[in-house]
PDB file of C-alpha atoms and ligand atoms in Angstrom:
ATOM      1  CA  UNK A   1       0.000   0.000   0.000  1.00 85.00           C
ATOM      2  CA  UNK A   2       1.908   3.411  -1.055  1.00 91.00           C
ATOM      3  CA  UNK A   3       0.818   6.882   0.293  1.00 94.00           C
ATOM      4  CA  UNK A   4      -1.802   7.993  -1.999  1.00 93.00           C
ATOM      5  CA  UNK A   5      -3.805   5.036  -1.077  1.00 93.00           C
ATOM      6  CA  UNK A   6      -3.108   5.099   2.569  1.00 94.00           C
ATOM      7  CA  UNK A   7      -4.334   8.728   2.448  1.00 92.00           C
ATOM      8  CA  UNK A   8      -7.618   8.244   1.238  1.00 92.00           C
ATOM      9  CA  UNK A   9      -8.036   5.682   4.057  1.00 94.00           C
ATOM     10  CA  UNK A  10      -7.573   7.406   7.086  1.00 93.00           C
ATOM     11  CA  UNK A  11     -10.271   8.834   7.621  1.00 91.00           C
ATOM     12  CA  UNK A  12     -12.405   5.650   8.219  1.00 91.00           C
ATOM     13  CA  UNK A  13      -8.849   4.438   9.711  1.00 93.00           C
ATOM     14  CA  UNK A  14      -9.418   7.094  12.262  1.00 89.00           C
ATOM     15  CA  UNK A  15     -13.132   6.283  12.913  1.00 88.00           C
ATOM     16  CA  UNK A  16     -12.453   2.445  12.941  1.00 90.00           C
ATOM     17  CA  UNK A  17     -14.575   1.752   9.984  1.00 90.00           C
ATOM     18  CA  UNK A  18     -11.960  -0.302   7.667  1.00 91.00           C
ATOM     19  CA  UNK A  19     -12.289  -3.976   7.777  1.00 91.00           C
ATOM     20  CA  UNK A  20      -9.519  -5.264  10.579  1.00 91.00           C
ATOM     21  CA  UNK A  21      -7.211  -6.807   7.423  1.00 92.00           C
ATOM     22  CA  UNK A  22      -6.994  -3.323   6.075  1.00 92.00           C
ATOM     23  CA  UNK A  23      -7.236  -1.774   9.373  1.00 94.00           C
ATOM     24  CA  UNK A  24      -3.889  -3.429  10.162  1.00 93.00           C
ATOM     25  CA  UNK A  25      -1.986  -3.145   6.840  1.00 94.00           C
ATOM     26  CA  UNK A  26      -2.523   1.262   7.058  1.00 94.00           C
ATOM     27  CA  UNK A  27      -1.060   0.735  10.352  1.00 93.00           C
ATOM     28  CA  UNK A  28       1.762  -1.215   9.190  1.00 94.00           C
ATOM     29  CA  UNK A  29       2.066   1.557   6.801  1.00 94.00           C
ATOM     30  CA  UNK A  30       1.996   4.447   9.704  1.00 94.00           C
ATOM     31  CA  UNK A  31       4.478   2.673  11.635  1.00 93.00           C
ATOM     32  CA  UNK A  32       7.728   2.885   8.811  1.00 93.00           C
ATOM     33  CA  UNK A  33       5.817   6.243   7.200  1.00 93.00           C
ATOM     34  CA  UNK A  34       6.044   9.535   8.864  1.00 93.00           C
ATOM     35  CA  UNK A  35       4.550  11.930   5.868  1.00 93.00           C
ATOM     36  CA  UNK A  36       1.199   9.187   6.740  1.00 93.00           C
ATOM     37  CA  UNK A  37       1.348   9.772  10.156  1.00 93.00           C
ATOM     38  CA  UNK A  38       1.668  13.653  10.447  1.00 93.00           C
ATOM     39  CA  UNK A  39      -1.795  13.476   8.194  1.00 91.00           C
ATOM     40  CA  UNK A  40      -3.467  11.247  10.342  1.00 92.00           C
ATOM     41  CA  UNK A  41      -2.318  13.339  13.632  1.00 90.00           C
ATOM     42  CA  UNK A  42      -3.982  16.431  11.439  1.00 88.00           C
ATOM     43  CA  UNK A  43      -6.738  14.729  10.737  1.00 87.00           C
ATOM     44  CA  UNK A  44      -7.596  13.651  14.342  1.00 86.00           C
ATOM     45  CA  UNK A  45      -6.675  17.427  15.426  1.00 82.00           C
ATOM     46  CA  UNK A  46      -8.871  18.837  12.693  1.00 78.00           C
ATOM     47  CA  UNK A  47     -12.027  16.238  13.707  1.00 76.00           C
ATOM     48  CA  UNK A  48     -11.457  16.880  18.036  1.00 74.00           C
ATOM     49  CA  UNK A  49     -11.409  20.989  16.461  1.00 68.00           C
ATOM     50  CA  UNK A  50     -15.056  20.489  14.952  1.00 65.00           C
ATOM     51  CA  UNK A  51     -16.475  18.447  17.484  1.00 64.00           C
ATOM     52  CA  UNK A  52     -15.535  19.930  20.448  1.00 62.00           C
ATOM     53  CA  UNK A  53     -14.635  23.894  19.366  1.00 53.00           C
ATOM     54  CA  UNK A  54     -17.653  26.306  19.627  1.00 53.00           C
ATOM     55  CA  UNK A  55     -17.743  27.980  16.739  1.00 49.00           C
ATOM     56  CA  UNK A  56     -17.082  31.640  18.104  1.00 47.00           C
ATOM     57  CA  UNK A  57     -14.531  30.628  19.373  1.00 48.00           C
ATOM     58  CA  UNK A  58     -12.703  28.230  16.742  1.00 51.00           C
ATOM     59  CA  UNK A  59     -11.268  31.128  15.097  1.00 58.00           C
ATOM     60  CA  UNK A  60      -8.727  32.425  17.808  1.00 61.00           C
ATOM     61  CA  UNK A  61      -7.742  28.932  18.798  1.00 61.00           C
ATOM     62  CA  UNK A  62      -6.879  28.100  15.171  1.00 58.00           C
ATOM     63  CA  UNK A  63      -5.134  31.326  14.391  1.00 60.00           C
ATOM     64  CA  UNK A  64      -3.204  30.406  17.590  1.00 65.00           C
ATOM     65  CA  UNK A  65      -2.138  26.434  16.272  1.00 64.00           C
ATOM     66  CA  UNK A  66      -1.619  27.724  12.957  1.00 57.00           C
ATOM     67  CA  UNK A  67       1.165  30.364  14.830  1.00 59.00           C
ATOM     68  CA  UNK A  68       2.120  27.054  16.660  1.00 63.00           C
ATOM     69  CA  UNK A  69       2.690  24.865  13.739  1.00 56.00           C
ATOM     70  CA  UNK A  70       4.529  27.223  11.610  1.00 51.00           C
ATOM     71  CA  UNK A  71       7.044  27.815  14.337  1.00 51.00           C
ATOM     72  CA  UNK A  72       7.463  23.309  14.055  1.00 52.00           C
ATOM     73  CA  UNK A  73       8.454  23.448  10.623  1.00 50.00           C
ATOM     74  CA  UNK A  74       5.145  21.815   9.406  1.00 52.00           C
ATOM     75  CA  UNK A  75       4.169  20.874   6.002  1.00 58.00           C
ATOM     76  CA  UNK A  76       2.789  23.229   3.381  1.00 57.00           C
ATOM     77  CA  UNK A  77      -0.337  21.096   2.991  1.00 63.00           C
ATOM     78  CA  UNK A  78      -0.986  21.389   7.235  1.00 65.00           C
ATOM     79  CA  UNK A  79      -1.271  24.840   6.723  1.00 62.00           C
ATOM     80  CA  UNK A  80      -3.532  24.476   3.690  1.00 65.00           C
ATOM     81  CA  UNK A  81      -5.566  22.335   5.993  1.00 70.00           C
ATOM     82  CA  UNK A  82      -5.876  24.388   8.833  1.00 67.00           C
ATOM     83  CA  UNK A  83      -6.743  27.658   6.674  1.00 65.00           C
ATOM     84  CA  UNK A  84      -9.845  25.701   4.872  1.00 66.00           C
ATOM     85  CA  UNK A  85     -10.929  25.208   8.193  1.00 65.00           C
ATOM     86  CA  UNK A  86     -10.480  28.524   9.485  1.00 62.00           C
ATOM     87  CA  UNK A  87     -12.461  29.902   6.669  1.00 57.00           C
ATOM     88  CA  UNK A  88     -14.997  27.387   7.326  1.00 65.00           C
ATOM     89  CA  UNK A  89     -15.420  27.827  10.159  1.00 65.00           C
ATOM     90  CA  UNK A  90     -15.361  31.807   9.845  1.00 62.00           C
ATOM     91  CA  UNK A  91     -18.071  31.625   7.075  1.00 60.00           C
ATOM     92  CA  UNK A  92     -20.101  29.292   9.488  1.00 61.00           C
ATOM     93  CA  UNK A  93     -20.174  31.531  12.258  1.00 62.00           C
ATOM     94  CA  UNK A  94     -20.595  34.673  10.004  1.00 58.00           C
ATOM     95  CA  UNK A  95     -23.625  33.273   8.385  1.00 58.00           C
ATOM     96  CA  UNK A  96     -25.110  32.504  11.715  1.00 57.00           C
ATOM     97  CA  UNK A  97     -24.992  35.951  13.220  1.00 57.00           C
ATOM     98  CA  UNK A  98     -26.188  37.308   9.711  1.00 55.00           C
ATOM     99  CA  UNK A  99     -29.285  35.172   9.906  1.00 55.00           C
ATOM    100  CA  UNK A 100     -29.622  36.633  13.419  1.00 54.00           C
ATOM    101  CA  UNK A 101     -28.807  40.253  12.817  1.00 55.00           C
ATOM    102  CA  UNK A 102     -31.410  40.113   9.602  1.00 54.00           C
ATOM    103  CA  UNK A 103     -33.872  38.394  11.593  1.00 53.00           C
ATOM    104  CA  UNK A 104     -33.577  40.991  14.265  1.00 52.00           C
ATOM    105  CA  UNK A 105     -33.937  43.337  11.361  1.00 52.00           C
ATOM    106  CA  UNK A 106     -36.726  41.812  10.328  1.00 51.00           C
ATOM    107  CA  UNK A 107     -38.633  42.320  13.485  1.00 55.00           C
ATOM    108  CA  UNK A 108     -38.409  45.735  13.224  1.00 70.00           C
ATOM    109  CA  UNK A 109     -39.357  46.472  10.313  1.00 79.00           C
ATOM    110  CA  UNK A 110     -43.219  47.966   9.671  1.00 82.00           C
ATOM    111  CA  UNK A 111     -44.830  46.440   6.766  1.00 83.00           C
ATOM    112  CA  UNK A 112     -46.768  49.658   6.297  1.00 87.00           C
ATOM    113  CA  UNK A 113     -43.438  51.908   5.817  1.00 89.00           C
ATOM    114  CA  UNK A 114     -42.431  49.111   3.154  1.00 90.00           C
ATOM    115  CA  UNK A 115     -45.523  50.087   1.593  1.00 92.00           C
ATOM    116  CA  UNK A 116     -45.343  53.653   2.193  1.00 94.00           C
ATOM    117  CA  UNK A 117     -41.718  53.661   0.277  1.00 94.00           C
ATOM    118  CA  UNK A 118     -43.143  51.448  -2.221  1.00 94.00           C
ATOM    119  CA  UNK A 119     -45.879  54.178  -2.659  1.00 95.00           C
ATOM    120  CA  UNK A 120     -43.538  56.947  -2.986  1.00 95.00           C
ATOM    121  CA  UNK A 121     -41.254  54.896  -5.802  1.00 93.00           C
ATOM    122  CA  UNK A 122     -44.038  54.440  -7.864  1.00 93.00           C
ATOM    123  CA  UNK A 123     -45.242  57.910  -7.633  1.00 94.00           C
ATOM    124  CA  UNK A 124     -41.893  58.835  -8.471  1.00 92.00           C
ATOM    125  CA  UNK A 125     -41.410  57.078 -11.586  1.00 90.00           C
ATOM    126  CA  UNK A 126     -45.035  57.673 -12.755  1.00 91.00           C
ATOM    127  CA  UNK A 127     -44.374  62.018 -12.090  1.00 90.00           C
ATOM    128  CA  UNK A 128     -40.767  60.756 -14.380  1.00 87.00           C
ATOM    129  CA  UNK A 129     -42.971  61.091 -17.328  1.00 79.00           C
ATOM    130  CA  UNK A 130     -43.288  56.546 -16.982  1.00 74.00           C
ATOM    131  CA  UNK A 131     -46.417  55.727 -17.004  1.00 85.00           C
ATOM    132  CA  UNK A 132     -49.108  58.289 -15.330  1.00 91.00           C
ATOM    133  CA  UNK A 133     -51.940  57.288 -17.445  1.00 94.00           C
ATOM    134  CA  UNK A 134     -53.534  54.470 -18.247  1.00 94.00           C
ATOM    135  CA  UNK A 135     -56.681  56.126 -18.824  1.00 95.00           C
ATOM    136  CA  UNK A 136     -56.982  59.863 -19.051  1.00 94.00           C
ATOM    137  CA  UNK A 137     -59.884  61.348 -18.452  1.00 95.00           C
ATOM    138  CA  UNK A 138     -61.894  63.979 -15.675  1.00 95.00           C
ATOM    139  CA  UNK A 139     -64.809  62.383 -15.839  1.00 96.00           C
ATOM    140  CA  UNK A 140     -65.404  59.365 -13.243  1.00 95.00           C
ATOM    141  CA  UNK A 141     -67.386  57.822 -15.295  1.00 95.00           C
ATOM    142  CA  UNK A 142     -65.375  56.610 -17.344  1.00 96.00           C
ATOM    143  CA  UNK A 143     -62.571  56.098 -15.261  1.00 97.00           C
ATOM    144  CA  UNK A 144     -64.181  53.996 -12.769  1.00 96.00           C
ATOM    145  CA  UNK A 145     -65.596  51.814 -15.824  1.00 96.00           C
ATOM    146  CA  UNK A 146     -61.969  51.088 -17.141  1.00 96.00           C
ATOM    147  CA  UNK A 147     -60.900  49.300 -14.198  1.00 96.00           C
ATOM    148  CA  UNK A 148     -63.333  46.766 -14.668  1.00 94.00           C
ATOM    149  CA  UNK A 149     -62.114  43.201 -15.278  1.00 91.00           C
ATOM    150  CA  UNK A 150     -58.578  44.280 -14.881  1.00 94.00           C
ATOM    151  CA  UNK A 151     -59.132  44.168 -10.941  1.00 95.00           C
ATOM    152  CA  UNK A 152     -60.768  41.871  -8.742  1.00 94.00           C
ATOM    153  CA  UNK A 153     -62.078  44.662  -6.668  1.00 95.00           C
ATOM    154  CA  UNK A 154     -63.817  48.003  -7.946  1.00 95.00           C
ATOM    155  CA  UNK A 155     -62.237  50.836  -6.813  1.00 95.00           C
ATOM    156  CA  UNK A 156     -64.274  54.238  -5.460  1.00 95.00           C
ATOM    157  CA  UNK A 157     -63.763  56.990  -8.192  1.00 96.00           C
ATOM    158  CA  UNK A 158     -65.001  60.237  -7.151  1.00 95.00           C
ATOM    159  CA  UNK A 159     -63.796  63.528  -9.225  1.00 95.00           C
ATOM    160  CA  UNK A 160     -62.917  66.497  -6.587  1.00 97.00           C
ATOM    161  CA  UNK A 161     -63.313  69.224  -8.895  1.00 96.00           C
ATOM    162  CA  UNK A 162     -65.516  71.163  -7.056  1.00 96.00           C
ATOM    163  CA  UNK A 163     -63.091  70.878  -3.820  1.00 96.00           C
ATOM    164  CA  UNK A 164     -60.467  71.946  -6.216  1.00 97.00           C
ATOM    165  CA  UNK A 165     -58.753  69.046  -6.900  1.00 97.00           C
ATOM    166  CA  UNK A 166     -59.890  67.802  -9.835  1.00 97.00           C
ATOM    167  CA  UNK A 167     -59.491  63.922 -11.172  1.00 97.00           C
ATOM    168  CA  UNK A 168     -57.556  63.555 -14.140  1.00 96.00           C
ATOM    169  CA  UNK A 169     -57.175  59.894 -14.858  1.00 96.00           C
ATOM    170  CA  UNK A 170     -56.218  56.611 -13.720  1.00 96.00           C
ATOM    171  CA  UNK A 171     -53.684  53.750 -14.198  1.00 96.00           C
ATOM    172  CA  UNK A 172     -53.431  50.372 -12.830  1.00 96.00           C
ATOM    173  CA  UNK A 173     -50.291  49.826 -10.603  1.00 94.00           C
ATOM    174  CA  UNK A 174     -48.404  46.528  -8.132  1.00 91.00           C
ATOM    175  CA  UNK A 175     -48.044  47.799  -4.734  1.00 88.00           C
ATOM    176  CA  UNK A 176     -47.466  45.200  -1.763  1.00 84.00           C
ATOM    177  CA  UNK A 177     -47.406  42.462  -3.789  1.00 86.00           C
ATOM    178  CA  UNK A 178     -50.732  42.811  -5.153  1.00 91.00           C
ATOM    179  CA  UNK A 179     -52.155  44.933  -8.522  1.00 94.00           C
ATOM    180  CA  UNK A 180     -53.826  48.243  -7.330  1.00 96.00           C
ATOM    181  CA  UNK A 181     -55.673  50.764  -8.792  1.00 97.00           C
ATOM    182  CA  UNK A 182     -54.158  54.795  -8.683  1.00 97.00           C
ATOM    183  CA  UNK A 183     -56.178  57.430  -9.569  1.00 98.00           C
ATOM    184  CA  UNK A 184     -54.217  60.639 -10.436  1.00 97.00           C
ATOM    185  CA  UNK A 185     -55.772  63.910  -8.821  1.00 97.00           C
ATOM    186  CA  UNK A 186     -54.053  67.560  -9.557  1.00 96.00           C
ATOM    187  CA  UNK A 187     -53.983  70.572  -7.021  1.00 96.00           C
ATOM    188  CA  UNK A 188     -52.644  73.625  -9.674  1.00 94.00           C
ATOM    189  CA  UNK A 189     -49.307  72.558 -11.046  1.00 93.00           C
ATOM    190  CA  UNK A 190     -48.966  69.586  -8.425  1.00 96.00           C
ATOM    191  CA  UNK A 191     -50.017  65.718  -8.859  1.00 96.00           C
ATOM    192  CA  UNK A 192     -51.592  63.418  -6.641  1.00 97.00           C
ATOM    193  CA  UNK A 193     -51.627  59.982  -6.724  1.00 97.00           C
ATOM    194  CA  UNK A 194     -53.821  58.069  -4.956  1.00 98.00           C
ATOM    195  CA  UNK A 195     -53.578  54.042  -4.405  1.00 97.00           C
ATOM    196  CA  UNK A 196     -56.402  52.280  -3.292  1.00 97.00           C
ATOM    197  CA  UNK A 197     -56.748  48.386  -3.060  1.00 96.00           C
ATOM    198  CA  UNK A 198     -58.957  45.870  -0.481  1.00 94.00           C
ATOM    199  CA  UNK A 199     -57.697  45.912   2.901  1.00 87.00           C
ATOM    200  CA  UNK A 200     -57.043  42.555   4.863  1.00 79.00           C
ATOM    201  CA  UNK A 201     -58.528  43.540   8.101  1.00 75.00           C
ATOM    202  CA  UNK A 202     -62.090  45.611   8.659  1.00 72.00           C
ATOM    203  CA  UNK A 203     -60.392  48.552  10.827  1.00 74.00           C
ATOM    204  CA  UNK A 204     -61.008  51.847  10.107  1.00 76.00           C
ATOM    205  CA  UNK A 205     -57.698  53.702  10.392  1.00 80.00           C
ATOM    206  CA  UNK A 206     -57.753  57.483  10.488  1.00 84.00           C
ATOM    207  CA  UNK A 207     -54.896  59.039   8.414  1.00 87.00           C
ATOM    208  CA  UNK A 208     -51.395  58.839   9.409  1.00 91.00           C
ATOM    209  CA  UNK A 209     -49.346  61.389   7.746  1.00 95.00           C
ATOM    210  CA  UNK A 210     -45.526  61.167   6.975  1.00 94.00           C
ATOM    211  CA  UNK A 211     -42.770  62.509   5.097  1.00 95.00           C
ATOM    212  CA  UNK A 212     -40.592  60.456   2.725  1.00 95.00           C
ATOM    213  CA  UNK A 213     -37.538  62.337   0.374  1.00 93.00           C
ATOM    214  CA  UNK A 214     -39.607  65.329   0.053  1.00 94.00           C
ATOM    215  CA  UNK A 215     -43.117  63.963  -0.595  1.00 96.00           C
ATOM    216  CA  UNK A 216     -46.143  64.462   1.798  1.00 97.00           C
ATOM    217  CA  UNK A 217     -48.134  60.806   2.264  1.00 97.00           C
ATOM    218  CA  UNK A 218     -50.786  59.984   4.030  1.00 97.00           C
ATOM    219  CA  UNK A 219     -52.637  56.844   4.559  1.00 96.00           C
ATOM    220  CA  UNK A 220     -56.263  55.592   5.728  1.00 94.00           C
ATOM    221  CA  UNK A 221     -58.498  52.564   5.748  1.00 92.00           C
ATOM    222  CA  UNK A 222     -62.276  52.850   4.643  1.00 89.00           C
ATOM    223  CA  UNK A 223     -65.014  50.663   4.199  1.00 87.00           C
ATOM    224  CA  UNK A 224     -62.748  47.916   3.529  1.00 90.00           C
ATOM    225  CA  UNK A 225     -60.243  49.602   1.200  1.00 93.00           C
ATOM    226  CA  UNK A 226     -56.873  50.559   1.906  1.00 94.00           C
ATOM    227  CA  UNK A 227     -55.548  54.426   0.956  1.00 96.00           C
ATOM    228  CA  UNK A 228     -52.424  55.686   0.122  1.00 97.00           C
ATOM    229  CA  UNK A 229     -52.089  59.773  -1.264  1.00 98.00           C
ATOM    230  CA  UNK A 230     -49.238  60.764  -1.790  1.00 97.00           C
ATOM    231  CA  UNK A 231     -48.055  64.370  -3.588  1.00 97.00           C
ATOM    232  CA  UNK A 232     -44.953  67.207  -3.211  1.00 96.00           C
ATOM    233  CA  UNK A 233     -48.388  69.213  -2.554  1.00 96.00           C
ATOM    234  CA  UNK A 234     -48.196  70.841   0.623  1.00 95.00           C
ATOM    235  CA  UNK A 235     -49.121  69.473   4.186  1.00 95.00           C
ATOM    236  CA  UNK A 236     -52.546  71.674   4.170  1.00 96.00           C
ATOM    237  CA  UNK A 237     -53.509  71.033   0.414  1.00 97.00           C
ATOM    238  CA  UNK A 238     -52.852  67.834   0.777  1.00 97.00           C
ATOM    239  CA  UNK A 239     -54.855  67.188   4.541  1.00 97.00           C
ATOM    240  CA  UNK A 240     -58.091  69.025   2.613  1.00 97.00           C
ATOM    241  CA  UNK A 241     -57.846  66.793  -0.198  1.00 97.00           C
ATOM    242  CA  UNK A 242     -58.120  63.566   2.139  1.00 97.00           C
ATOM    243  CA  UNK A 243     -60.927  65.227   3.760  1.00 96.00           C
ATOM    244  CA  UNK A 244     -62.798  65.966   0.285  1.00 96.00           C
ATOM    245  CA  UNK A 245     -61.996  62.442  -0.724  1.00 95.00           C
ATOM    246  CA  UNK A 246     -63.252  60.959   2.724  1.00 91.00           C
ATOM    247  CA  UNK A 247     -66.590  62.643   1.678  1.00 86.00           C
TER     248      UNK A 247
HETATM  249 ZN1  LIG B 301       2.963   7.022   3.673  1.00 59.37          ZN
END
């Protein structure tokens, strides 16, 4: 038995899983071979690292045996072996307390200010001259109509002319994960867009009103619909256009 074939035996060598005939001839071989032997005393050191080593703390204690071993005048190949493991054992550990940061993360996270920046994106691209219309038209009449069969809920269309904010078309949109309708209101030179799809839950939620990169939102539950407004109109404009559409 040369080397190369004694190599790719010591591992079950080491856990006693060879048959006793070829148990014994590897350790005839270990006995006149000393390349064989440092491998196998790496390999036991590498599997007592892994099973008894916490991870955390794996890292120090290997940086400190691989400072050890160099000093001994080990093989190349050792330190090969003891770096894969280092950076195994580094990535291990890393992933773990990425999974727990992120999940951490993830706890604090409001699904409604997901929405709200979703909200604001799409307003953003539609105001970039993207796609603001799908239908264009100040009559509700036949805006509410077009929405028909391309949603599975019929959105409340209501022009606010006469409150000064007059209804100038509509488009269909995605926002959280779902298509939505937005209806596109104007206040003078100034857009509003406002989303409105069902909402999950029958609360009525009064509007909460925030700021995001410049642009005044606000959002409300009614009568089983969820609403999102959001405009670079100003806070005042935009608070008496929620009241005229609440009407
Ligand atoms: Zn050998």
């Amino acid at each position: 038995m040369d080397c190369h074939e004694v190599e790719g035996l010591l591992s079950p060598y080491l856990d006693g899983e060879l048959e006793p005939a070829v148990s014994t001839t590897v350790r005839a071989h270990l006995d006149t071979c000393s390349a064989c032997r440092q491998r196998l005393a790496n390999l036991e050191s590498v599997g007592r690292m892994v099973r008894r080593a916490p991870y955390y703390q794996a890292p120090d204690r290997l940086r400190a045996r691989l400072t050890q071993s160099r000093t001994r005048s080990t093989t190349r190949s050792q330190l090969l072996a003891w770096a894969a493991v280092v950076v195994m054992v580094a990535s291990l550990s890393g992933s773990i307390l990425f999974v727990r940061s992120s999940t951490r993360a993830a706890r604090t996270v409001d699904p409604v200010d997901v929405v709200a920046q979703e909200v604001v994106n799409s307003h953003v691209r539609a105001m970039m001259g993207e796609h603001l219309f799908d239908v264009r038209s100040t009559d509700q009449h036949t805006v509410k109509p077009w929405f028909l069969g391309k949603l599975d809920f019929s959105p409340p269309v209501t022009d606010l002319a006469q409150a000064g904010f007059p209804l100038t078309g509509g488009r269909l949109d995605y926002m959280a994960g779902r298509p939505v309708a937005a209806l596109v209101y104007t206040r003078g030179q100034h857009t509003i867009n406002v989303f409105v799809w069902p909402e999950a839950s029958d609360a009525v939620r009064s509007p909460d009103a925030r700021a995001i990169r410049g642009f005044h939102v606000r959002h409300w539950t009614h009568a089983g619909m969820s609403y999102w407004a959001v405009s670079d109109v100003n806070d005042t404009d935009l608070d008496q256009f929620v009241h005229a559409l609440q009407q």
